XYZ file of C-alpha atoms in Angstrom:
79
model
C -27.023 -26.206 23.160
C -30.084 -26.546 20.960
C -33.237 -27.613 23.019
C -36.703 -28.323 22.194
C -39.078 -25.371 22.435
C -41.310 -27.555 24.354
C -38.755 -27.358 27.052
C -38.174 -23.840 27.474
C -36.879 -22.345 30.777
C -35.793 -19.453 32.380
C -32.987 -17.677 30.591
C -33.361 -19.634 27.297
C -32.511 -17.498 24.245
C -35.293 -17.952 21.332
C -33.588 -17.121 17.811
C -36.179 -16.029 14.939
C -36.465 -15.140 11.451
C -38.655 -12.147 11.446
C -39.523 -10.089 8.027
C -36.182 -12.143 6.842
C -35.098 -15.331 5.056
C -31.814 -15.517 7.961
C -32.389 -15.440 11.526
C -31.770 -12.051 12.664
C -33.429 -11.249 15.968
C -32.922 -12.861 19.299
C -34.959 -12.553 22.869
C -34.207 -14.149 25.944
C -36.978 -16.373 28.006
C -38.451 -14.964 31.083
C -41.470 -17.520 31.337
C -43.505 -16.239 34.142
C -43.286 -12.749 35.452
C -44.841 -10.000 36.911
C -48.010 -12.152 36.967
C -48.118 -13.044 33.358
C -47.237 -16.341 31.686
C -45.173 -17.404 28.870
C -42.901 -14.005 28.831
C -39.927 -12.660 26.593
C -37.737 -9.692 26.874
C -36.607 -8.450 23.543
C -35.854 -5.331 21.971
C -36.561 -3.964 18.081
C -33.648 -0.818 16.904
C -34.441 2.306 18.489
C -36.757 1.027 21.108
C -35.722 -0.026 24.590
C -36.238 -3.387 25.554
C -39.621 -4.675 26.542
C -40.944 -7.780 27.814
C -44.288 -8.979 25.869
C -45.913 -12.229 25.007
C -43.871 -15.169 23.677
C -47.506 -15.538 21.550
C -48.590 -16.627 17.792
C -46.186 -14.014 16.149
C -43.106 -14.860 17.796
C -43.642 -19.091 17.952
C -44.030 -18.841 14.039
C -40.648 -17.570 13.539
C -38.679 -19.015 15.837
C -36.144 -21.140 14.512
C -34.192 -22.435 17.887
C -34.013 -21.958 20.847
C -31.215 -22.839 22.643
C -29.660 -22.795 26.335
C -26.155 -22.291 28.179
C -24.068 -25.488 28.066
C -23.646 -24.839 32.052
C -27.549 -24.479 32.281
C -28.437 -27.871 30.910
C -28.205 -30.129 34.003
C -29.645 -27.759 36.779
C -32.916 -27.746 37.706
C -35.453 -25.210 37.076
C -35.991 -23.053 39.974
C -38.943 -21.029 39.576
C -41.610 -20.664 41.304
């Protein structure tokens, strides 16, 4: 279900347009780990995944950002 990106949580997948007219690249919301804020785990071909800085870049092109249907009504639980 689509969500606002406002109200991202946990687990949220962001979907993005990047060098490309379609969206073609996907990364999954980790918010606040390791002892840094506003995290994303994401991968680019070739590369093993990473986890960097949902930051300027990445808000430009995101297009949605949406959440698991069973997801919606729980709370968020972290800490």
């Amino acid at each position: 279900i689509e969500i606002d990106p406002a109200d991202m949580r946990t687990g949220d997948m962001v979907m993005m347009r990047v060098q490309s007219q379609v969206t073609n690249h996907a990364a999954i919301y980790l918010g606040h780990h390791d002892h840094q804020d506003n995290l994303i785990l994401h991968h680019t071909t070739g590369q093993l995944s990473t986890r960097v800085p949902y930051g300027k870049y990445y808000r430009d092109r995101t297009v949605r950002v949406v959440r698991h249907k069973e997801l919606m009504h729980e709370e968020n639980t972290d800490s």
